[in-house]
mmCIF file of C-alpha atoms in Angstrom:
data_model
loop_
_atom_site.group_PDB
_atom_site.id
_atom_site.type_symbol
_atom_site.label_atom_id
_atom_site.label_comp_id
_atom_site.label_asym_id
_atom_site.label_seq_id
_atom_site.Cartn_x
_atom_site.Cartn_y
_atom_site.Cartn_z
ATOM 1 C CA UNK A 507 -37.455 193.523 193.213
ATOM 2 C CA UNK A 508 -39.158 196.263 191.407
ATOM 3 C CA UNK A 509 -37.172 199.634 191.235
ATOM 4 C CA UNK A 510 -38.780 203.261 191.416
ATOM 5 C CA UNK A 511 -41.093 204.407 189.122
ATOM 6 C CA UNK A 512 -42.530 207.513 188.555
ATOM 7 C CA UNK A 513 -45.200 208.652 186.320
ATOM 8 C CA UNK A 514 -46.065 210.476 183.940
ATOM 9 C CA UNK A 515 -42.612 209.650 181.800
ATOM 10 C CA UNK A 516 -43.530 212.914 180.053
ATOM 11 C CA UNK A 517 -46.323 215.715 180.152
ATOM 12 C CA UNK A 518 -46.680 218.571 177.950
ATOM 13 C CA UNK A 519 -48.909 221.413 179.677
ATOM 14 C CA UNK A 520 -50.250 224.673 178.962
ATOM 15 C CA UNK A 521 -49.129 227.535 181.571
ATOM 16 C CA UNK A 522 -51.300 228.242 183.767
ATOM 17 C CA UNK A 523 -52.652 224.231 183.616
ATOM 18 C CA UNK A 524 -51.904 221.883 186.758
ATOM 19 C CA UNK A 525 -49.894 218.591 186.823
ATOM 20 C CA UNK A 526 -49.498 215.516 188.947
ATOM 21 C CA UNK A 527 -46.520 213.521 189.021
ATOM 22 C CA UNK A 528 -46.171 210.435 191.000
ATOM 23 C CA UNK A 529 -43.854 208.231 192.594
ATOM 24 C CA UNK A 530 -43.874 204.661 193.764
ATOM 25 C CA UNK A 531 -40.408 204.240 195.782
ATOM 26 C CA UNK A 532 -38.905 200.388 196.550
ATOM 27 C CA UNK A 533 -41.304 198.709 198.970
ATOM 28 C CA UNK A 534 -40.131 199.388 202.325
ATOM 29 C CA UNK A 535 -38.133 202.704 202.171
ATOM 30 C CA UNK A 536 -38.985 204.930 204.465
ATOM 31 C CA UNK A 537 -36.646 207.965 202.536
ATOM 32 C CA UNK A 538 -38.435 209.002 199.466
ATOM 33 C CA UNK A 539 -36.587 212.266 197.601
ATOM 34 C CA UNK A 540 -37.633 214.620 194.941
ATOM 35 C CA UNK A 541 -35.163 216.418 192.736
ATOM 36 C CA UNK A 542 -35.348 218.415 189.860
ATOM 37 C CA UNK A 543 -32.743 218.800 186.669
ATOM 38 C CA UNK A 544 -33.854 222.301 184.872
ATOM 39 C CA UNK A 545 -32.275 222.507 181.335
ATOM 40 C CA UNK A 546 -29.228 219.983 181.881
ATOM 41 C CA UNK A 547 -27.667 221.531 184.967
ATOM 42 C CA UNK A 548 -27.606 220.636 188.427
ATOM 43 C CA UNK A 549 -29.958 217.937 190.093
ATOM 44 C CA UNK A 550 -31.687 220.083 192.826
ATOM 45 C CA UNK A 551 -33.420 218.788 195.658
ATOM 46 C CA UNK A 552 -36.657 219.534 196.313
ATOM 47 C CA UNK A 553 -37.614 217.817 199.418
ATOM 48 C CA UNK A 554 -37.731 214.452 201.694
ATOM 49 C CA UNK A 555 -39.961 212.540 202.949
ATOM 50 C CA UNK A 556 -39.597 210.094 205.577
ATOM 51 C CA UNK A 557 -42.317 207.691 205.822
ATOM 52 C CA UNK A 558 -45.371 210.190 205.250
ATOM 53 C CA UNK A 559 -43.517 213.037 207.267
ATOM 54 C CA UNK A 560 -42.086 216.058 204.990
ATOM 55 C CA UNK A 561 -38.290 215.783 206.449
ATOM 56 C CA UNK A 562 -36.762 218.848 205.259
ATOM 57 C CA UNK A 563 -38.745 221.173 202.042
ATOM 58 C CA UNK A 564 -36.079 223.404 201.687
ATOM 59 C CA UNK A 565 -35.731 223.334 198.389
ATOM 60 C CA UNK A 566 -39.331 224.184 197.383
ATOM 61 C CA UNK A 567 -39.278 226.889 194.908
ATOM 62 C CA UNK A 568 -42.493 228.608 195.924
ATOM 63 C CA UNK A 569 -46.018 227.553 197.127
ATOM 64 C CA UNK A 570 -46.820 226.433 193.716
ATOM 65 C CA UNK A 571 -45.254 223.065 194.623
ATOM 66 C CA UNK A 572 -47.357 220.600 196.708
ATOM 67 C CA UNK A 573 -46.041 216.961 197.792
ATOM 68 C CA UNK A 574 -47.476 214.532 199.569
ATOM 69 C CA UNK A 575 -46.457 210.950 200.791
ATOM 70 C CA UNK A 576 -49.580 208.928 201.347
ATOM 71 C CA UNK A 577 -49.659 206.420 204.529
ATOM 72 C CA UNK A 578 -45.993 206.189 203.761
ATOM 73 C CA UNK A 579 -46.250 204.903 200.649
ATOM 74 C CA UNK A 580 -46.270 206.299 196.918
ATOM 75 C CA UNK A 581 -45.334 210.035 196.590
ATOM 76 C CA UNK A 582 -46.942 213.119 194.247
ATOM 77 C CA UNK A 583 -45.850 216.467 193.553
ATOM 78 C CA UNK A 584 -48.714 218.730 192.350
ATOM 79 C CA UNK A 585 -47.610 221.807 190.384
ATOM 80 C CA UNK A 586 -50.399 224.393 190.029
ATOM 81 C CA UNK A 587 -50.607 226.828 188.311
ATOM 82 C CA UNK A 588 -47.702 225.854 186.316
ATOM 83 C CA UNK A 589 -44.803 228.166 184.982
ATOM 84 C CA UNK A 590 -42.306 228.033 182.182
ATOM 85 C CA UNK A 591 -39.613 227.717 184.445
ATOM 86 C CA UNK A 592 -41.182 224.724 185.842
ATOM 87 C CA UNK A 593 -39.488 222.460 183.012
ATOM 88 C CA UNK A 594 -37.703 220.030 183.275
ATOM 89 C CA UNK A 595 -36.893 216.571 184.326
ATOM 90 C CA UNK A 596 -38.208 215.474 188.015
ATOM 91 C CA UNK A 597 -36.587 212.688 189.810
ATOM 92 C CA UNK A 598 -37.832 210.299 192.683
ATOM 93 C CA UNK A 599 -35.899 208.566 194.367
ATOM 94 C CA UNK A 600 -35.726 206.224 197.505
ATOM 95 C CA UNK A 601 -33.231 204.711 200.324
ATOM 96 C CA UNK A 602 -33.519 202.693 203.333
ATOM 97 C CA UNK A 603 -31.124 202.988 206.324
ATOM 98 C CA UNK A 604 -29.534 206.527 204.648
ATOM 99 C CA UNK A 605 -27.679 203.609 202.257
ATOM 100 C CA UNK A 606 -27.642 204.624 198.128
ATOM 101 C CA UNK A 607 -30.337 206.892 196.525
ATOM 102 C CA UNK A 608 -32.251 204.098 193.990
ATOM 103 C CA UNK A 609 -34.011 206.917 191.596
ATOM 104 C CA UNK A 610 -36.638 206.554 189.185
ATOM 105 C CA UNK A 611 -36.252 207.259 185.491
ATOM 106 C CA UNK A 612 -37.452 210.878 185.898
ATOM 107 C CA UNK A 613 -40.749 212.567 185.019
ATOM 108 C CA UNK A 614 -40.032 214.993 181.823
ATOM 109 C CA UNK A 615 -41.834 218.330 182.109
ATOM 110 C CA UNK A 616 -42.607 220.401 179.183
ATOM 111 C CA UNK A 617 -44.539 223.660 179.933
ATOM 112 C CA UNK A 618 -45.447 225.795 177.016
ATOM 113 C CA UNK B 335 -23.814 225.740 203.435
ATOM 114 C CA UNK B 336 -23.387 222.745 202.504
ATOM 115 C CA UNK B 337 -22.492 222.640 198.334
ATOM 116 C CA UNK B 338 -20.974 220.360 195.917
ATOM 117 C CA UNK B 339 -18.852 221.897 192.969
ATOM 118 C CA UNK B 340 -17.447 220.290 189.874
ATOM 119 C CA UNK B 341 -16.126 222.540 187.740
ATOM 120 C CA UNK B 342 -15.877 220.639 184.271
ATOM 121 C CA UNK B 343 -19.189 220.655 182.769
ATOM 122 C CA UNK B 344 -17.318 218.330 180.109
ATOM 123 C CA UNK B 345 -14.807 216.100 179.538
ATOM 124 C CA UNK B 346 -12.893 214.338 176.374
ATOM 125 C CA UNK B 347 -10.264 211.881 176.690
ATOM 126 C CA UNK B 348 -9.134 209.585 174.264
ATOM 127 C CA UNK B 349 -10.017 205.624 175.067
ATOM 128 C CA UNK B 350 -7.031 204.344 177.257
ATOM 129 C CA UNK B 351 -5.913 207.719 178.403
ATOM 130 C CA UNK B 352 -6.293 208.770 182.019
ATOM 131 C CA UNK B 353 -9.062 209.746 183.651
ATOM 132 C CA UNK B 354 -10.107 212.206 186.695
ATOM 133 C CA UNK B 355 -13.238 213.949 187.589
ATOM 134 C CA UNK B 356 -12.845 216.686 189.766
ATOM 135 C CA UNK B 357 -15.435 217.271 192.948
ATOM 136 C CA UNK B 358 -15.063 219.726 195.366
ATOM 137 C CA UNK B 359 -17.338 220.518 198.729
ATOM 138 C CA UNK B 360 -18.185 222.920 201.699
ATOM 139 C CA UNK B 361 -19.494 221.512 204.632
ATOM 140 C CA UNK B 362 -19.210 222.531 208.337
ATOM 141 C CA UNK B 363 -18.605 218.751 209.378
ATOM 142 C CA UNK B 364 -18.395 214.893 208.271
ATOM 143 C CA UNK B 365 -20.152 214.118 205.114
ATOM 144 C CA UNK B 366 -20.670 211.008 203.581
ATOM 145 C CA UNK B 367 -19.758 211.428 200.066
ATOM 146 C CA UNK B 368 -20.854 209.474 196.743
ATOM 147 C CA UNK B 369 -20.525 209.441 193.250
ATOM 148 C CA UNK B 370 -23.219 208.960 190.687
ATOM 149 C CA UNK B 371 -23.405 207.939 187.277
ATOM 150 C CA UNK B 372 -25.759 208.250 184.493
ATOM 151 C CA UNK B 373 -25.506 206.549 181.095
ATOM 152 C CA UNK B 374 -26.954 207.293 178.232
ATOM 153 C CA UNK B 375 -31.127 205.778 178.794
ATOM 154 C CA UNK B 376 -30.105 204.747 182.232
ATOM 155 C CA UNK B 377 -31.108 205.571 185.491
ATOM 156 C CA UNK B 378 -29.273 207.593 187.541
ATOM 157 C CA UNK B 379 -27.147 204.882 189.817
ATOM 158 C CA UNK B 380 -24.798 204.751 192.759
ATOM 159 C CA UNK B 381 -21.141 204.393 190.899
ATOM 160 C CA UNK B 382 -19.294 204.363 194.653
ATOM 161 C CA UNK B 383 -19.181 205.797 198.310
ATOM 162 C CA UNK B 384 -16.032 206.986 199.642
ATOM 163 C CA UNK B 385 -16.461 205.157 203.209
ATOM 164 C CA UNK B 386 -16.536 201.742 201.163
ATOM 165 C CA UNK B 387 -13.114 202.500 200.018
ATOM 166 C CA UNK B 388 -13.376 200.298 196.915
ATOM 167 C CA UNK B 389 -12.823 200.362 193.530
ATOM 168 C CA UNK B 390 -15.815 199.923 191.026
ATOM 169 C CA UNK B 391 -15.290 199.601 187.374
ATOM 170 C CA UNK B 392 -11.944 200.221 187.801
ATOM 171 C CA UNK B 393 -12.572 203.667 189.529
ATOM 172 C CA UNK B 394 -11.232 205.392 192.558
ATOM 173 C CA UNK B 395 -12.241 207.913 194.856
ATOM 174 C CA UNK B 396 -9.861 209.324 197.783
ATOM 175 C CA UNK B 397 -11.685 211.665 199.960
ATOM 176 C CA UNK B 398 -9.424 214.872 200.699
ATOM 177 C CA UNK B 399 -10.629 216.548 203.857
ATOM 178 C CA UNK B 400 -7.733 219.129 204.099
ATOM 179 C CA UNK B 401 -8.264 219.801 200.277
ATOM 180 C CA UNK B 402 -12.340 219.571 200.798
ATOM 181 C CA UNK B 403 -12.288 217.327 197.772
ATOM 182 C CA UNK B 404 -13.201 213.674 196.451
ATOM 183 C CA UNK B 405 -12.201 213.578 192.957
ATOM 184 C CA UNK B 406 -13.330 210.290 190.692
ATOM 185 C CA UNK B 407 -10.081 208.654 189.081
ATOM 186 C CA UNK B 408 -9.477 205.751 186.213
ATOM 187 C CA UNK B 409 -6.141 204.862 184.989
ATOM 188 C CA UNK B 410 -7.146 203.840 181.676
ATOM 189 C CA UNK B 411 -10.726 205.115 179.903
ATOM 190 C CA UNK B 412 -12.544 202.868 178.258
ATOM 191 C CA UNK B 413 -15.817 203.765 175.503
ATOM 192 C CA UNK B 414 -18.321 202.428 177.956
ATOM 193 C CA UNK B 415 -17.108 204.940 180.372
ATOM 194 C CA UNK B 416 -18.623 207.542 178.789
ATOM 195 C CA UNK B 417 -21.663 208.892 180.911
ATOM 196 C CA UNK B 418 -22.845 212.032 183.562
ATOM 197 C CA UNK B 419 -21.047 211.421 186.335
ATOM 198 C CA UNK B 420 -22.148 213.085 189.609
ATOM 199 C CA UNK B 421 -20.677 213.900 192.872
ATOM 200 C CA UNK B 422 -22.931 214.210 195.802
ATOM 201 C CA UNK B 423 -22.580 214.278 199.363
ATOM 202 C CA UNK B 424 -24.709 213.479 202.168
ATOM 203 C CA UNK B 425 -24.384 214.987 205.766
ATOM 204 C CA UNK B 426 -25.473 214.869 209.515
ATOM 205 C CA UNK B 427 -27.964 217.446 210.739
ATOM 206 C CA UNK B 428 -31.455 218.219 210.978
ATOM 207 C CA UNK B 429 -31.740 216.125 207.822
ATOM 208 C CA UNK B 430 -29.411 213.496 208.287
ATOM 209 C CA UNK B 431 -30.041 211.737 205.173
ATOM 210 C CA UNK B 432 -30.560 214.670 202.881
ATOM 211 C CA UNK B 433 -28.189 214.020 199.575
ATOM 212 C CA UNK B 434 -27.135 217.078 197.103
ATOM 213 C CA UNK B 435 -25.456 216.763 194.017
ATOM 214 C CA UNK B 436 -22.628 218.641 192.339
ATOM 215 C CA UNK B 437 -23.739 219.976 188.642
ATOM 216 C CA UNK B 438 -22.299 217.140 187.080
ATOM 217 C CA UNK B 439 -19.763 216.612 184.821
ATOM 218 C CA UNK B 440 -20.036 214.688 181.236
ATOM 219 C CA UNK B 441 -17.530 212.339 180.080
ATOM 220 C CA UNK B 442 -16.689 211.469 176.509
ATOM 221 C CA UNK B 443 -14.211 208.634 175.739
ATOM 222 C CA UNK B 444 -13.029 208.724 172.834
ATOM 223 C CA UNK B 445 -12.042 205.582 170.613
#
């Protein structure tokens, strides 16, 4: 069974530029997550999707930040214009039946 | 609000030595709480679930409720053990199946 996987493993952007990360989740799962670890600390969440519906977005930082969940299936989040603050590592991740999170091995996000 | 806390951002013990990972957490209810690990070039992975009540690589986790807490115990450390480990909880609500995550705590055994 193939796992998450997300892509770009790594962009390096110029503020002000706009970037695309994507995310495949485990064929099936309907709960697809976004999270973000800024600088080592905390793994923040950033929204879920169920199916192609946006479940909760509360943790959006601003309107920067655009996700969508095509027919259900893969996941992006657009950043644009990006920001220094936007570094960082973003995680997908995906569950079925609210059982374990299965996460991706992370998008890294430089912005210079 | 719901929030996880864990309030060592790092951790040495010496291989053999005991082991505990504290995690504390607000919630106005029921959660479902978890522990995560990371190793070094790994994915982030499910370590254990406190409802499963089981033991996984010779850790432990008792859920609290009175003490709000689900610390992450090992009698005896090994190398291999060293990793992020993160607490997280999951809760009903409006989003049911939303997970957060403490700020994580990094273990170093050492040999």
């Amino acid at each position: 069974e193939a796992g998450v996987t997300q892509f770009p493993s790594h962009s390096v952007i110029e503020k002000g530029q706009t970037v695309t990360l994507r995310c495949d989740p485990i064929s099936g799962h309907d709960n697809l997550y976004w999270y973000r670890r800024v600088m080592g600390k905390e793994i923040k969440f950033l929204l879920h999707f169920v199916k192609e519906s946006k479940q909760d977005e509360s943790g959006m930082p601003n309107n920067r930040f655009l996700a969508e969940r095509t027919g259900g299936t893969y996941s992006t989040l657009k950043v644009q214009p990006a920001e220094l603050e936007d570094s960082g590592v973003y995680f997908c991740a995906s569950s079925q039946g609210g059982r374990e999170l299965f996460f991706g091995s992370g998008t890294q996000l430089s912005v210079l | 609000a719901q929030r996880v806390t864990q309030p060592e951002k790092l951790l040495s013990v010496f291989k053999g030595a005991p082991v505990e990972l504290k995690c504390n957490y607000s919630y106005s209810g029921s959660p479902e709480l978890f522990w995560y690990v990371q190793y070094s070039r790994q994915r982030l992975q499910l370590l254990l679930r406190h409802i499963s009540r089981e033991s996984i690589k010779g850790f432990t986790a008792d859920l609290n409720k009175g003490e709000t807490s689900f610390h992450l115990k090992k009698p005896f450390a090994q190398e291999e053990d060293s990793a992020m480990y993160y607490c997280a909880l999951r809760g009903p609500g409006p989003s049911y199946d939303k997970v957060i995550f403490g700020p994580g705590t990094s273990l170093s055994v050492i040999p």
